[in-house]
Short mmCIF file of C-alpha atoms and ligand atoms in Angstrom, two decimals:
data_model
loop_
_atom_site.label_atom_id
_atom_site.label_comp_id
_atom_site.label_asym_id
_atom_site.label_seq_id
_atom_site.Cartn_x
_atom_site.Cartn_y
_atom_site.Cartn_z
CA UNK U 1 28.92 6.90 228.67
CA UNK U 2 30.42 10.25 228.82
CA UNK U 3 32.74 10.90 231.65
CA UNK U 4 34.68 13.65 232.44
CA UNK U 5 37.98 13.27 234.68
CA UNK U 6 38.83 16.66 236.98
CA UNK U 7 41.33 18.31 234.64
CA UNK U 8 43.57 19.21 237.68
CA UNK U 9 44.18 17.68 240.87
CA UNK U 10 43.10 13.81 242.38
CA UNK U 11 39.89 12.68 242.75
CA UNK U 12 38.22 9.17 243.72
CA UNK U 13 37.04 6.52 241.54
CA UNK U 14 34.63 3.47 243.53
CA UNK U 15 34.05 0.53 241.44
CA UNK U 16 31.29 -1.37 243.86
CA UNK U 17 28.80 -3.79 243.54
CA UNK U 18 27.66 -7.68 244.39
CA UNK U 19 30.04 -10.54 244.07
CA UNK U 20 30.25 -11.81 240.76
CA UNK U 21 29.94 -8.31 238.94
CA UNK U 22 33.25 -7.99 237.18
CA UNK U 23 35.04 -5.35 240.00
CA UNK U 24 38.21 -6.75 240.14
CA UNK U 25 37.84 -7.23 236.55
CA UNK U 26 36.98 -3.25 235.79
CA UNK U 27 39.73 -2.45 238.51
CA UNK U 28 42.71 -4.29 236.34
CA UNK U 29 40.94 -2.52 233.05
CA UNK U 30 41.32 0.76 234.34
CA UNK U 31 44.81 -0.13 235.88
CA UNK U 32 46.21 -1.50 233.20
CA UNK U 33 45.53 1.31 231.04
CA UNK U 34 46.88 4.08 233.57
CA UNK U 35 50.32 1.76 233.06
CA UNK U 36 50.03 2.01 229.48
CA UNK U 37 50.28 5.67 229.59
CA UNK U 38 53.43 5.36 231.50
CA UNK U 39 51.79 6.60 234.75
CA UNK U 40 53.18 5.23 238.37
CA UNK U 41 50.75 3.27 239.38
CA UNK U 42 50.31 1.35 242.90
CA UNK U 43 47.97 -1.82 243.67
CA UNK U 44 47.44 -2.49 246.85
CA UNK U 45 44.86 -5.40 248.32
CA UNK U 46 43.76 -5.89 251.90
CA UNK U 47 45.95 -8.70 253.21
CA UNK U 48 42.85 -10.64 254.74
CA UNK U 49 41.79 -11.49 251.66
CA UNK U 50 44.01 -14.55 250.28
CA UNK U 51 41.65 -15.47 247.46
CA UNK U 52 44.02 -17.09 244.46
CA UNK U 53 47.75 -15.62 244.98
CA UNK U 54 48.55 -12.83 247.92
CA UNK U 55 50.84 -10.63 245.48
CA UNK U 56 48.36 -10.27 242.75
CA UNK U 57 44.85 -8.59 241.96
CA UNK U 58 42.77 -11.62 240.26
CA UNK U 59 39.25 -11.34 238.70
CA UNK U 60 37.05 -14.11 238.63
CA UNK U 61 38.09 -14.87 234.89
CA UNK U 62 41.43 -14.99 235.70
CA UNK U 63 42.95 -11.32 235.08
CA UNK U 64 45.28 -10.66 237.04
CA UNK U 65 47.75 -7.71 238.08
CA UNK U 66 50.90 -7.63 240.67
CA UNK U 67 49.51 -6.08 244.25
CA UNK U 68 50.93 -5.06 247.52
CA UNK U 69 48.99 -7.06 250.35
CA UNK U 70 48.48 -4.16 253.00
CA UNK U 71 47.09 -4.53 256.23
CA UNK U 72 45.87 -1.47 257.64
CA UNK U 73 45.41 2.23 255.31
CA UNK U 74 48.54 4.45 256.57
CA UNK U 75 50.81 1.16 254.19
CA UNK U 76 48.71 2.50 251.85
CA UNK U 77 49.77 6.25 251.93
CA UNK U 78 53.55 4.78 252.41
CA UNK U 79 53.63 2.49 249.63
CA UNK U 80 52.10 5.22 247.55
CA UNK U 81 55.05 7.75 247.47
CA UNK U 82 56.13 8.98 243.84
CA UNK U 83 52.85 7.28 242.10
CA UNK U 84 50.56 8.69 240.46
CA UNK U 85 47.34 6.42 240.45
CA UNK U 86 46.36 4.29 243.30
CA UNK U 87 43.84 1.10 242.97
CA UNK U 88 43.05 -0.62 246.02
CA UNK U 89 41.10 -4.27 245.66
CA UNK U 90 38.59 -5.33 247.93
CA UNK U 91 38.30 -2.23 250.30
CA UNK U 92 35.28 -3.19 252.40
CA UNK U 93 37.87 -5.18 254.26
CA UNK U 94 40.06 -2.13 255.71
CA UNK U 95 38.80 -0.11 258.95
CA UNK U 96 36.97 3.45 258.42
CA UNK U 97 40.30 5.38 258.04
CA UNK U 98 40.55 4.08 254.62
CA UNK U 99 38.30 6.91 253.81
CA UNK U 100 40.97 9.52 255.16
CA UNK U 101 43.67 7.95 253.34
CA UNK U 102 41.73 7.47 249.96
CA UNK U 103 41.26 11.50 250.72
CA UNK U 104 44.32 12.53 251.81
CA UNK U 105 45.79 10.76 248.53
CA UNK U 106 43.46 12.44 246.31
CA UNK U 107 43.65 15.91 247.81
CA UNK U 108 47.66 15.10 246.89
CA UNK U 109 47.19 14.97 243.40
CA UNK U 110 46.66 10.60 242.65
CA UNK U 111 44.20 9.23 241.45
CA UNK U 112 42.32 6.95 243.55
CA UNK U 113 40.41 3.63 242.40
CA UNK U 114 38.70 1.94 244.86
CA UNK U 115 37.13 -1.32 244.46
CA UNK U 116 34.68 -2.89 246.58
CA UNK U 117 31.61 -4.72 248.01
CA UNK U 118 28.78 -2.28 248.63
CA UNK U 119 26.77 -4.18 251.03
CA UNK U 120 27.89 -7.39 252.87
CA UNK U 121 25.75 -10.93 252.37
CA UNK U 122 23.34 -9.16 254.80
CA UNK U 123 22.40 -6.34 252.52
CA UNK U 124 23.55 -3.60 254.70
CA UNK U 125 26.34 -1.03 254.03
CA UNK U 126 29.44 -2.71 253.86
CA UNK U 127 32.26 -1.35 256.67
CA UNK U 128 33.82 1.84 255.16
CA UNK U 129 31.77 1.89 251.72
CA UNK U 130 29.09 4.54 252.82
CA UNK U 131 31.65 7.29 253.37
CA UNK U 132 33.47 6.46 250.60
CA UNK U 133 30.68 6.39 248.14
CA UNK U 134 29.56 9.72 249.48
CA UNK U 135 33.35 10.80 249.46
CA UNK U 136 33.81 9.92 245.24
CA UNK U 137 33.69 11.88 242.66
CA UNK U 138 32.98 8.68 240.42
CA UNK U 139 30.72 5.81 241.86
CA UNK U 140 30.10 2.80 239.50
CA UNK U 141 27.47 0.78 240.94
CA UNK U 142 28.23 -2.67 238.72
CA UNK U 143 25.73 -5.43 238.07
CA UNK U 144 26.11 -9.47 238.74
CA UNK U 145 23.36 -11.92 236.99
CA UNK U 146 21.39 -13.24 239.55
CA UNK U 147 21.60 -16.86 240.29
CA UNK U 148 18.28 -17.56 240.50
CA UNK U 149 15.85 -15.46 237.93
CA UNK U 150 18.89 -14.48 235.43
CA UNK U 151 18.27 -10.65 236.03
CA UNK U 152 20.44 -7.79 237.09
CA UNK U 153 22.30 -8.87 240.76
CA UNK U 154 22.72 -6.43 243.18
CA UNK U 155 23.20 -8.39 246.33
CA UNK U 156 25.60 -11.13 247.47
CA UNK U 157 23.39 -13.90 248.73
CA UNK U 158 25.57 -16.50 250.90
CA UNK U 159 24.27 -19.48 251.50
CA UNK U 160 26.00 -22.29 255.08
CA UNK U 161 25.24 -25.71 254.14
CA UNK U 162 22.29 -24.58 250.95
CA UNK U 163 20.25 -22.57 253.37
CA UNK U 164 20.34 -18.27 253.34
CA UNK U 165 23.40 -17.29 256.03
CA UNK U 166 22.08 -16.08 259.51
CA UNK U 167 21.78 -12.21 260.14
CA UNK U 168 24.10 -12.68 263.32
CA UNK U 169 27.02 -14.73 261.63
CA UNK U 170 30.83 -13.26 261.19
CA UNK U 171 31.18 -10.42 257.83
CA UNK U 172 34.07 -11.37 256.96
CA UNK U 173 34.93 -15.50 256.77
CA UNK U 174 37.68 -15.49 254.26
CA UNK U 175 38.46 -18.57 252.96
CA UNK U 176 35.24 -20.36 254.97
CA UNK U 177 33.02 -22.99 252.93
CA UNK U 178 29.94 -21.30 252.42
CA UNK U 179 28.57 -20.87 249.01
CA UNK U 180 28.03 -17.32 247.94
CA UNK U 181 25.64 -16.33 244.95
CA UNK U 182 24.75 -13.06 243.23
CA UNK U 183 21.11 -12.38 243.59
CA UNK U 184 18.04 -9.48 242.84
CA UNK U 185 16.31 -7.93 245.26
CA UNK U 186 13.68 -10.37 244.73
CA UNK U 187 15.58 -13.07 244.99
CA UNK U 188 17.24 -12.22 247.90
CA UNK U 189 16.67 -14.39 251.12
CA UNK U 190 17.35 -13.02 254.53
CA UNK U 191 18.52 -15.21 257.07
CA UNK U 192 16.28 -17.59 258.92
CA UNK U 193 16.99 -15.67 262.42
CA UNK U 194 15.69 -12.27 260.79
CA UNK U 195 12.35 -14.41 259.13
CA UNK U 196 11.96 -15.45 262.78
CA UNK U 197 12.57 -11.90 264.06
CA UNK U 198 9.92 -10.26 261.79
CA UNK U 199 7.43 -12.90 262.33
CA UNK U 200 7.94 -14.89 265.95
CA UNK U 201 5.01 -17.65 265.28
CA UNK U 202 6.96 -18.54 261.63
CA UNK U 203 7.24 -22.63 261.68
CA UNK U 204 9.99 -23.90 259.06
CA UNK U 205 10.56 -27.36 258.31
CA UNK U 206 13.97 -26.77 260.45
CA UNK U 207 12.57 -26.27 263.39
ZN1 ZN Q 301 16.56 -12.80 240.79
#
């Protein structure tokens, strides 16, 4: 693919997608090679998310790269003085001002790369992600295998004791035991609560 940075000035960068598709992965890539340039560059990871080690940035196969743990978007712009590139890891996590800050930081000059769930285990727009997306000048939309059929994942499927999460449980349950899979639209399994909502006479074997 051909891809043309602005010449002058910031812009933002959104690596997004399901679970599973190699984001944190493509955010360390793109990272690492800023570094190699010799460019400042600042990685900063909402603090909710204690996945593998707080002070780093780790893919699923084990990349890793040194990260601030923030907890709310202004750290961000403080933590950010004198750099020149900015990559933030799991973004869906941080309230909608991350959108101003991602802005404000680009209209300075950085670079901003912004990595992220799209849509939450529901399938709906996750937190901040619609603004941002329409906010980027780049949007990579990346691609898990689904579980299931072995095609192209673009949903994150998670399942509480085997069976598809309810519509009305909590977005974010870091560190909680449920299962998560990537999955296809076809794949994809709603909640039992929405089945029920869509069709009030449905009889499952739970019930
Ligand atoms: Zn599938």
């Amino acid at each position: 693919m051909i891809r043309n940075h602005p010449s002058c000035g910031g812009w933002i960068e959104v690596v997004c997608g399901p679970m599973f598709s190699g984001k944190s992965e493509e955010l360390i890539r793109r990272l690492r090679r800023a570094e190699i340039a010799g460019q400042r560059v600042l990685i900063a990871k909402a603090q909710i998310d204690d996945r593998y080690d707080i002070s780093h940035v780790v893919s699923h196969s084990g990349h890793r790269i040194r990260a601030v743990g923030v907890e709310d978007p202004a750290s961000i712009e403080r933590f950010s003085e004198g750099c020149d590139v900015v990559g933030i890891d799991e973004i869906q996590f941080f309230d909608p001002s991350v959108v101003e800050t991602c802005v404000a930081l680009a209209d300075r000059g950085l670079r901003v790369i912004a990595a992220g769930l799209d849509t939450d285990f529901r399938a709906e727009p996750f937190g901040p992600m619609p603004e941002l997306l329409a906010r980027a000048e780049i949007v990579d939309k990346l691609q898990a295998v689904c579980h299931r059929c072995g095609g192209a994942a673009t949903r994150t499927q998670r399942l509480v004791n085997g069976l598809p999460a309810p519509f009305s449980g909590d977005t974010i349950q870091v560190g909680a035991l449920d299962a998560y899979e990537a999955r296809c639209r076809g794949c994809f399994e709603p909640g039992e609560d929405v089945l029920r909502a869509r069709d009030p006479h449905r009889v499952t074997a739970h019930s």
